[in-house]
Amino acid sequence: MPGMRAVQVPRAGGPFEIVERPMPEPGAGLIRIKVQACGVCHSDSVTKDGLFPGIQYPRVPGHEVVGTVDQPGAGVSGWTPGERVGVGWNGGYCGHCNSCRRGDFFACETATYVTGLTSDGGYAEYMLARPEALARVPAELASADAAPLMCAGVTTFNCLRNTGARAGETVAVLGLGGLGHLGVQYAAKMGFKTVAIARGQDKEALAKTLGAWRYIDTLTQDPAAELLKLGGAKVILATVTAADAMAAVLGGLAVNGTLMIVGAVPTLQVPALQMLLQQQSVKGWYSGISIDSQDTLEFSVLSGVRSMNEVFPLEKVNEAYERMMNGKARFRVVLTMES
Ligand SMILES: NC(=O)c1ccc[n+]([C@@H]2O[C@H](COP(=O)([O-])OP(=O)(O)OC[C@H]3O[C@@H](n4cnc5c(N)ncnc54)[C@H](OP(=O)(O)O)[C@@H]3O)[C@@H](O)[C@H]2O)c1
Ligand SMILES: [Zn+2]
């Protein structure tokens, strides 16, 4: 059986290992994808550090995947070898059972392929996915440009379009990493008065280039007070990895405003009385299913939203991951399989 290069995590908290592995065989109902590019998402730390119960190791991380259909397994129709596809976390949520319709993707009976978590992901030359999980990548997008849209993109786009905020209202994006820099662009293109909130002055010019109307530097300004000066935020899209940074913006919500949590923080303290008096809410958002990814790709082509990427070959996975984890990447790191 021919082999392939892959990056695996041998155990929870273990190092990345660059290994030669057998090529995965697509069983019935699965498709083998020849990976071209895979974004490095902060959520890959869940796999790397074993932050989710029941992950089996060794495991190949990576859930921002773009590649070509290599081999459809038995019973798979409608997908042609060579066709360019993208896959995100939802490697196997069917998207149409009762649980999925409720948005309860973790209860999907067919969710046996949670990419990079319960099944091997895109830090490899080949991977398997269920056809229901695939989106078709428009010709206008290079593979490395499309890859981050499969998680960072769909999470922020799909969240923003489901908040109920209307064009002209103020939407703040907290955090300017992989998700945040896309969130700023989507919010601006959707017609919101977009406020970017991040640490330090160095990101201000970039935020404005991405379409931000205002920039708040949390190192020198109180973000809640600054948001209130702007009339309060109808929505705050919180992409940061720190709960205290989220707590610090809650006072900047407008009446009826909502903090949308997409950054994975375990707990968050909320100002309950303020929220009661001003009818505010805090809501979590999980990325989306394949049709949401499809919409994200097409909206990005239509509106010119692009991920700003630093591209590394697969072998440089440690360097790539470190740049993401220590916040140095501007703004998304993408691995490519070219050797
Ligand atoms: N809901 C979902 O479906 C979903 C999907 C994908 C990812 N996620 C989660 O979303 C979060 C962001 O992912 P990502 O890939 O965008 O990560 P990332 O590229 O590492 O960006 C994280 C950003 O958070 C900022 N940050 C961290 N601590 C902060 C603090 N105390 N104050 C202000 N900013 C702070 C960092 O700012 P600096 O640059 O200043 O350090 C960085 O820009 C992660 O928790 C990830 O697990 C959730
Ligand atoms: Zn992700």
CSV table of C-alpha atoms and ligand atoms in Angstrom, one decimal:
chain,number,residue,atom,x,y,z
A,1,MET,CA,0.0,0.0,0.0
A,2,PRO,CA,1.5,3.4,-0.9
A,3,GLY,CA,2.4,5.7,2.0
A,4,MET,CA,1.8,9.3,2.7
A,5,ARG,CA,3.4,12.0,4.9
A,6,ALA,CA,1.4,13.1,7.9
A,7,VAL,CA,1.8,15.0,11.1
A,8,GLN,CA,0.4,13.2,14.1
A,9,VAL,CA,0.1,13.8,17.8
A,10,PRO,CA,1.1,10.6,19.6
A,11,ARG,CA,-0.7,11.3,22.9
A,12,ALA,CA,-2.5,14.1,24.6
A,13,GLY,CA,0.1,16.9,25.2
A,14,GLY,CA,2.7,15.1,23.0
A,15,PRO,CA,4.8,16.7,20.3
A,16,PHE,CA,4.0,16.8,16.6
A,17,GLU,CA,5.6,13.8,14.8
A,18,ILE,CA,6.2,13.9,11.1
A,19,VAL,CA,5.6,10.3,10.0
A,20,GLU,CA,5.1,8.1,7.0
A,21,ARG,CA,1.7,6.4,7.2
A,22,PRO,CA,-0.3,4.0,5.0
A,23,MET,CA,-2.7,5.9,2.7
A,24,PRO,CA,-6.3,5.8,4.3
A,25,GLU,CA,-8.6,3.5,2.4
A,26,PRO,CA,-12.1,5.0,1.7
A,27,GLY,CA,-14.6,2.6,3.1
A,28,ALA,CA,-18.3,2.6,2.0
A,29,GLY,CA,-19.8,6.1,2.2
A,30,LEU,CA,-16.5,7.9,2.6
A,31,ILE,CA,-14.3,9.9,0.2
A,32,ARG,CA,-10.5,10.1,0.2
A,33,ILE,CA,-9.3,13.7,-0.3
A,34,LYS,CA,-5.8,14.6,-1.6
A,35,VAL,CA,-5.0,17.5,0.7
A,36,GLN,CA,-3.6,20.7,-0.8
A,37,ALA,CA,-3.8,23.1,2.2
A,38,CYS,CA,-4.8,23.0,5.8
A,39,GLY,CA,-5.2,26.0,8.1
A,40,VAL,CA,-3.8,25.9,11.6
A,41,CYS,CA,-6.7,26.8,13.9
A,42,HIS,CA,-6.4,27.6,17.6
A,43,SER,CA,-8.8,24.7,18.2
A,44,ASP,CA,-6.1,22.3,17.0
A,45,SER,CA,-4.8,22.8,20.5
A,46,VAL,CA,-7.8,20.7,21.6
A,47,THR,CA,-6.3,17.7,19.8
A,48,LYS,CA,-2.7,18.6,20.6
A,49,ASP,CA,-3.4,19.0,24.3
A,50,GLY,CA,-6.2,16.4,24.7
A,51,LEU,CA,-8.8,19.0,25.8
A,52,PHE,CA,-11.8,17.0,24.6
A,53,PRO,CA,-12.7,13.7,26.2
A,54,GLY,CA,-12.3,10.4,24.3
A,55,ILE,CA,-9.8,11.5,21.6
A,56,GLN,CA,-7.9,8.4,20.4
A,57,TYR,CA,-4.2,8.8,19.7
A,58,PRO,CA,-2.2,8.9,17.6
A,59,ARG,CA,-4.4,11.5,15.9
A,60,VAL,CA,-3.7,13.8,12.8
A,61,PRO,CA,-5.1,17.3,13.6
A,62,GLY,CA,-6.4,19.8,11.1
A,63,HIS,CA,-10.0,20.8,10.2
A,64,GLU,CA,-9.5,23.7,7.7
A,65,VAL,CA,-8.9,21.5,4.7
A,66,VAL,CA,-8.9,22.1,1.0
A,67,GLY,CA,-7.9,19.5,-1.5
A,68,THR,CA,-9.2,17.4,-4.4
A,69,VAL,CA,-11.4,14.4,-4.5
A,70,ASP,CA,-9.0,11.5,-4.8
A,71,GLN,CA,-11.1,8.4,-4.5
A,72,PRO,CA,-14.8,8.0,-3.6
A,73,GLY,CA,-15.7,4.9,-1.6
A,74,ALA,CA,-18.4,2.4,-2.5
A,75,GLY,CA,-21.9,4.0,-2.6
A,76,VAL,CA,-20.7,7.6,-3.0
A,77,SER,CA,-22.0,9.4,-6.0
A,78,GLY,CA,-22.0,13.0,-7.2
A,79,TRP,CA,-18.3,13.7,-6.5
A,80,THR,CA,-15.7,13.4,-9.3
A,81,PRO,CA,-12.0,12.7,-8.8
A,82,GLY,CA,-10.0,15.9,-9.2
A,83,GLU,CA,-12.8,18.2,-8.1
A,84,ARG,CA,-11.7,20.7,-5.5
A,85,VAL,CA,-13.4,20.4,-2.1
A,86,GLY,CA,-13.2,21.8,1.4
A,87,VAL,CA,-14.0,20.2,4.7
A,88,GLY,CA,-14.2,21.7,8.3
A,89,TRP,CA,-14.8,20.2,11.7
A,90,ASN,CA,-18.0,18.8,10.5
A,91,GLY,CA,-16.3,15.9,8.7
A,92,GLY,CA,-19.4,13.8,9.2
A,93,TYR,CA,-22.4,15.8,10.5
A,94,CYS,CA,-25.1,14.8,8.1
A,95,GLY,CA,-26.8,18.3,8.3
A,96,HIS,CA,-30.3,16.9,7.7
A,97,CYS,CA,-31.2,14.5,10.5
A,98,ASN,CA,-33.5,15.9,13.3
A,99,SER,CA,-30.5,16.7,15.6
A,100,CYS,CA,-28.7,18.6,12.9
A,101,ARG,CA,-31.8,20.5,12.0
A,102,ARG,CA,-32.0,21.6,15.6
A,103,GLY,CA,-28.4,22.7,15.3
A,104,ASP,CA,-27.4,19.9,17.8
A,105,PHE,CA,-24.6,18.6,15.6
A,106,PHE,CA,-22.9,16.7,18.4
A,107,ALA,CA,-26.0,14.5,18.6
A,108,CYS,CA,-25.9,13.6,14.9
A,109,GLU,CA,-26.1,9.9,14.6
A,110,THR,CA,-23.7,9.8,11.7
A,111,ALA,CA,-21.1,12.1,13.3
A,112,THR,CA,-18.4,9.6,13.4
A,113,TYR,CA,-16.0,11.9,11.5
A,114,VAL,CA,-15.2,15.0,13.5
A,115,THR,CA,-12.2,16.1,11.5
A,116,GLY,CA,-8.9,16.2,13.3
A,117,LEU,CA,-10.6,15.1,16.6
A,118,THR,CA,-12.4,11.7,16.3
A,119,SER,CA,-11.0,11.1,12.8
A,120,ASP,CA,-7.7,12.0,11.2
A,121,GLY,CA,-7.6,15.5,9.7
A,122,GLY,CA,-5.7,17.7,7.2
A,123,TYR,CA,-2.2,17.8,8.6
A,124,ALA,CA,-1.5,15.1,6.0
A,125,GLU,CA,-1.3,14.4,2.3
A,126,TYR,CA,-4.6,12.4,2.3
A,127,MET,CA,-7.6,12.2,4.6
A,128,LEU,CA,-11.1,10.7,4.7
A,129,ALA,CA,-14.4,12.6,5.0
A,130,ARG,CA,-18.1,11.9,4.5
A,131,PRO,CA,-19.5,13.4,1.3
A,132,GLU,CA,-22.2,15.3,3.2
A,133,ALA,CA,-19.5,17.3,4.9
A,134,LEU,CA,-17.9,18.7,1.7
A,135,ALA,CA,-18.2,22.1,0.1
A,136,ARG,CA,-17.2,22.8,-3.5
A,137,VAL,CA,-14.4,25.4,-3.7
A,138,PRO,CA,-15.0,28.1,-6.3
A,139,ALA,CA,-12.3,28.5,-9.0
A,140,GLU,CA,-11.7,32.1,-7.8
A,141,LEU,CA,-10.1,30.9,-4.6
A,142,ALA,CA,-6.6,29.4,-4.3
A,143,SER,CA,-6.6,26.4,-2.1
A,144,ALA,CA,-4.5,28.1,0.6
A,145,ASP,CA,-6.9,31.0,0.6
A,146,ALA,CA,-10.0,28.8,0.9
A,147,ALA,CA,-8.7,26.5,3.6
A,148,PRO,CA,-9.1,28.9,6.6
A,149,LEU,CA,-12.6,29.7,5.4
A,150,MET,CA,-13.6,26.1,6.3
A,151,CYS,CA,-13.4,26.9,10.1
A,152,ALA,CA,-12.3,30.5,10.9
A,153,GLY,CA,-14.4,31.7,7.9
A,154,VAL,CA,-17.6,29.7,8.3
A,155,THR,CA,-17.6,30.2,12.1
A,156,THR,CA,-17.5,34.0,11.9
A,157,PHE,CA,-19.6,34.4,8.7
A,158,ASN,CA,-22.3,32.0,9.9
A,159,CYS,CA,-22.4,33.5,13.4
A,160,LEU,CA,-22.7,37.1,12.1
A,161,ARG,CA,-25.4,36.3,9.7
A,162,ASN,CA,-27.5,34.7,12.4
A,163,THR,CA,-27.3,37.4,15.1
A,164,GLY,CA,-30.3,39.4,13.9
A,165,ALA,CA,-28.1,42.6,13.6
A,166,ARG,CA,-29.1,44.8,10.6
A,167,ALA,CA,-26.9,46.8,8.2
A,168,GLY,CA,-26.0,50.1,9.8
A,169,GLU,CA,-25.9,48.7,13.4
A,170,THR,CA,-22.7,48.5,15.4
A,171,VAL,CA,-21.0,45.2,15.5
A,172,ALA,CA,-17.7,44.7,17.4
A,173,VAL,CA,-15.2,42.0,16.8
A,174,LEU,CA,-13.1,41.1,19.9
A,175,GLY,CA,-9.8,39.6,19.0
A,176,LEU,CA,-7.8,39.9,15.8
A,177,GLY,CA,-6.4,36.4,15.2
A,178,GLY,CA,-7.5,33.9,12.6
A,179,LEU,CA,-11.2,34.2,13.3
A,180,GLY,CA,-11.2,37.8,14.2
A,181,HIS,CA,-9.5,39.2,11.1
A,182,LEU,CA,-12.1,37.4,9.0
A,183,GLY,CA,-14.9,38.5,11.3
A,184,VAL,CA,-14.0,42.1,10.8
A,185,GLN,CA,-14.1,41.7,7.0
A,186,TYR,CA,-17.4,39.8,7.0
A,187,ALA,CA,-19.0,42.3,9.4
A,188,ALA,CA,-17.8,45.3,7.2
A,189,LYS,CA,-19.1,43.6,4.0
A,190,MET,CA,-22.4,42.8,5.7
A,191,GLY,CA,-22.9,46.5,6.2
A,192,PHE,CA,-22.3,46.8,10.0
A,193,LYS,CA,-20.4,49.7,11.6
A,194,THR,CA,-17.6,47.4,12.5
A,195,VAL,CA,-15.5,48.0,15.6
A,196,ALA,CA,-12.3,45.9,15.9
A,197,ILE,CA,-11.0,45.4,19.5
A,198,ALA,CA,-7.6,44.0,20.1
A,199,ARG,CA,-4.4,44.4,22.2
A,200,GLY,CA,-1.9,47.0,21.1
A,201,GLN,CA,-1.5,49.7,18.5
A,202,ASP,CA,0.3,47.6,15.9
A,203,LYS,CA,-3.0,46.0,14.7
A,204,GLU,CA,-4.9,49.3,14.2
A,205,ALA,CA,-3.8,50.0,10.6
A,206,LEU,CA,-4.4,46.4,9.6
A,207,ALA,CA,-7.8,46.4,11.2
A,208,LYS,CA,-8.8,49.5,9.2
A,209,THR,CA,-7.5,47.9,6.0
A,210,LEU,CA,-9.7,45.0,6.8
A,211,GLY,CA,-12.7,47.3,6.9
A,212,ALA,CA,-13.0,48.3,10.5
A,213,TRP,CA,-14.8,51.7,11.1
A,214,ARG,CA,-13.2,52.1,14.6
A,215,TYR,CA,-10.4,50.4,16.5
A,216,ILE,CA,-10.1,50.0,20.2
A,217,ASP,CA,-6.8,49.1,21.8
A,218,THR,CA,-7.5,47.3,25.1
A,219,LEU,CA,-4.0,47.9,26.4
A,220,THR,CA,-4.7,51.7,26.6
A,221,GLN,CA,-8.5,52.0,26.5
A,222,ASP,CA,-11.4,50.5,28.4
A,223,PRO,CA,-13.3,48.7,25.6
A,224,ALA,CA,-16.7,48.8,27.3
A,225,ALA,CA,-16.5,52.6,27.8
A,226,GLU,CA,-15.3,53.1,24.3
A,227,LEU,CA,-18.1,51.0,22.8
A,228,LEU,CA,-20.7,53.0,24.9
A,229,LYS,CA,-19.3,56.3,23.5
A,230,LEU,CA,-20.2,54.8,20.1
A,231,GLY,CA,-23.7,54.1,21.3
A,232,GLY,CA,-23.1,50.5,22.4
A,233,ALA,CA,-22.7,47.4,20.3
A,234,LYS,CA,-25.7,45.5,19.0
A,235,VAL,CA,-23.5,42.4,18.7
A,236,ILE,CA,-20.0,41.6,20.0
A,237,LEU,CA,-18.4,38.7,18.2
A,238,ALA,CA,-15.9,37.4,20.8
A,239,THR,CA,-13.1,35.4,19.2
A,240,VAL,CA,-10.5,35.8,22.0
A,241,THR,CA,-9.2,32.8,23.9
A,242,ALA,CA,-9.4,34.6,27.3
A,243,ALA,CA,-12.6,34.9,29.4
A,244,ASP,CA,-11.4,38.1,31.2
A,245,ALA,CA,-11.1,39.8,27.8
A,246,MET,CA,-14.7,38.9,27.0
A,247,ALA,CA,-15.9,40.0,30.5
A,248,ALA,CA,-14.3,43.4,29.9
A,249,VAL,CA,-16.4,44.2,26.9
A,250,LEU,CA,-19.8,43.1,28.2
A,251,GLY,CA,-20.5,46.6,29.6
A,252,GLY,CA,-20.2,47.9,26.0
A,253,LEU,CA,-23.3,46.1,24.8
A,254,ALA,CA,-26.3,48.3,23.7
A,255,VAL,CA,-29.8,47.7,25.0
A,256,ASN,CA,-30.9,44.3,23.6
A,257,GLY,CA,-27.3,43.6,22.6
A,258,THR,CA,-25.8,40.2,22.4
A,259,LEU,CA,-22.3,38.8,23.1
A,260,MET,CA,-21.7,36.0,20.7
A,261,ILE,CA,-19.1,33.5,22.1
A,262,VAL,CA,-17.0,31.8,19.5
A,263,GLY,CA,-13.7,31.8,21.4
A,264,ALA,CA,-13.4,28.6,23.4
A,265,VAL,CA,-13.3,29.7,27.0
A,266,PRO,CA,-14.5,27.3,29.7
A,267,THR,CA,-16.4,29.8,31.9
A,268,LEU,CA,-17.4,33.4,31.8
A,269,GLN,CA,-18.7,35.7,34.5
A,270,VAL,CA,-21.5,38.0,33.4
A,271,PRO,CA,-23.0,41.2,34.9
A,272,ALA,CA,-26.4,39.6,35.5
A,273,LEU,CA,-28.2,42.7,36.7
A,274,GLN,CA,-27.0,44.9,33.9
A,275,MET,CA,-28.1,42.2,31.5
A,276,LEU,CA,-31.5,42.0,33.1
A,277,LEU,CA,-32.1,45.7,33.0
A,278,GLN,CA,-30.9,46.1,29.4
A,279,GLN,CA,-32.4,42.8,28.1
A,280,GLN,CA,-28.9,41.7,26.9
A,281,SER,CA,-27.8,38.2,26.1
A,282,VAL,CA,-24.8,35.9,25.8
A,283,LYS,CA,-25.0,33.2,23.2
A,284,GLY,CA,-22.5,30.6,22.1
A,285,TRP,CA,-22.0,29.8,18.4
A,286,TYR,CA,-20.6,26.6,16.8
A,287,SER,CA,-19.3,26.9,13.3
A,288,GLY,CA,-21.8,25.3,10.8
A,289,ILE,CA,-22.4,22.5,8.4
A,290,SER,CA,-21.3,22.1,4.8
A,291,ILE,CA,-24.0,24.3,3.3
A,292,ASP,CA,-22.8,27.1,5.6
A,293,SER,CA,-19.2,26.5,4.4
A,294,GLN,CA,-20.5,26.7,0.8
A,295,ASP,CA,-22.2,30.0,1.5
A,296,THR,CA,-19.0,31.3,3.2
A,297,LEU,CA,-16.9,30.4,0.2
A,298,GLU,CA,-19.3,32.0,-2.2
A,299,PHE,CA,-19.9,35.2,-0.1
A,300,SER,CA,-16.1,35.5,0.2
A,301,VAL,CA,-15.7,35.4,-3.6
A,302,LEU,CA,-18.6,37.8,-4.0
A,303,SER,CA,-17.4,40.4,-1.5
A,304,GLY,CA,-13.6,40.0,-1.8
A,305,VAL,CA,-13.1,38.7,1.8
A,306,ARG,CA,-9.8,36.9,2.0
A,307,SER,CA,-7.9,35.2,4.8
A,308,MET,CA,-4.4,36.9,5.2
A,309,ASN,CA,-2.2,33.9,5.4
A,310,GLU,CA,1.4,32.9,6.3
A,311,VAL,CA,2.0,29.7,4.3
A,312,PHE,CA,4.4,27.0,5.6
A,313,PRO,CA,5.2,23.5,4.2
A,314,LEU,CA,3.9,20.6,6.3
A,315,GLU,CA,7.4,19.8,7.6
A,316,LYS,CA,7.5,23.2,9.4
A,317,VAL,CA,4.4,22.4,11.4
A,318,ASN,CA,6.1,23.3,14.7
A,319,GLU,CA,7.1,26.7,13.6
A,320,ALA,CA,3.6,27.2,12.0
A,321,TYR,CA,1.7,26.1,15.1
A,322,GLU,CA,3.9,28.2,17.4
A,323,ARG,CA,3.3,31.4,15.4
A,324,MET,CA,-0.4,30.8,15.7
A,325,MET,CA,-0.3,29.9,19.5
A,326,ASN,CA,1.8,32.9,20.4
A,327,GLY,CA,-0.3,35.4,18.5
A,328,LYS,CA,2.5,36.3,16.0
A,329,ALA,CA,0.7,35.2,12.8
A,330,ARG,CA,-0.8,37.9,10.6
A,331,PHE,CA,-3.4,36.4,10.7
A,332,ARG,CA,-3.7,32.7,9.8
A,333,VAL,CA,-1.1,30.1,9.3
A,334,VAL,CA,-1.7,27.6,6.5
A,335,LEU,CA,0.2,24.3,5.9
A,336,THR,CA,0.6,23.2,2.3
A,337,MET,CA,1.5,19.7,1.2
A,338,GLU,CA,4.0,20.6,-1.6
A,339,SER,CA,7.3,19.1,-0.6
B,1,LIG,N1,-17.0,28.4,17.9
B,1,LIG,C1,-16.4,27.7,17.0
B,1,LIG,O1,-16.9,26.9,16.3
B,1,LIG,C2,-14.9,27.9,16.9
B,1,LIG,C3,-14.3,27.6,15.7
B,1,LIG,C4,-12.9,27.9,15.5
B,1,LIG,C5,-12.2,28.4,16.6
B,1,LIG,N2,-12.8,28.6,17.8
B,1,LIG,C6,-12.1,29.1,18.9
B,1,LIG,O2,-12.0,30.5,18.7
B,1,LIG,C7,-10.8,31.0,19.3
B,1,LIG,C8,-10.0,31.8,18.3
B,1,LIG,O3,-9.4,30.9,17.4
B,1,LIG,P1,-8.3,31.5,16.4
B,1,LIG,O4,-7.9,30.4,15.5
B,1,LIG,O5,-8.8,32.8,15.8
B,1,LIG,O6,-7.1,31.9,17.4
B,1,LIG,P2,-5.9,32.8,17.2
B,1,LIG,O7,-5.6,33.0,15.8
B,1,LIG,O8,-4.8,32.3,18.1
B,1,LIG,O9,-6.4,34.2,17.7
B,1,LIG,C9,-6.8,34.4,19.1
B,1,LIG,C10,-6.8,35.9,19.4
B,1,LIG,O10,-7.2,36.1,20.7
B,1,LIG,C11,-6.5,37.2,21.2
B,1,LIG,N3,-6.4,37.2,22.7
B,1,LIG,C12,-6.1,36.2,23.5
B,1,LIG,N4,-6.1,36.6,24.7
B,1,LIG,C13,-6.5,37.9,24.7
B,1,LIG,C14,-6.7,38.8,25.7
B,1,LIG,N5,-6.5,38.5,27.0
B,1,LIG,N6,-7.1,40.1,25.3
B,1,LIG,C15,-7.3,40.4,24.0
B,1,LIG,N7,-7.1,39.5,23.0
B,1,LIG,C16,-6.7,38.3,23.4
B,1,LIG,C17,-5.1,37.1,20.6
B,1,LIG,O11,-4.6,38.4,20.6
B,1,LIG,P3,-3.1,38.7,20.6
B,1,LIG,O12,-2.7,38.5,19.1
B,1,LIG,O13,-3.0,40.1,21.1
B,1,LIG,O14,-2.4,37.7,21.5
B,1,LIG,C18,-5.4,36.5,19.2
B,1,LIG,O15,-5.5,37.6,18.3
B,1,LIG,C19,-10.1,29.8,19.9
B,1,LIG,O16,-10.5,29.7,21.3
B,1,LIG,C20,-10.7,28.7,19.1
B,1,LIG,O17,-10.6,27.4,19.8
B,1,LIG,C21,-14.1,28.4,18.0
B,2,ZN,ZN,-11.1,25.7,13.8
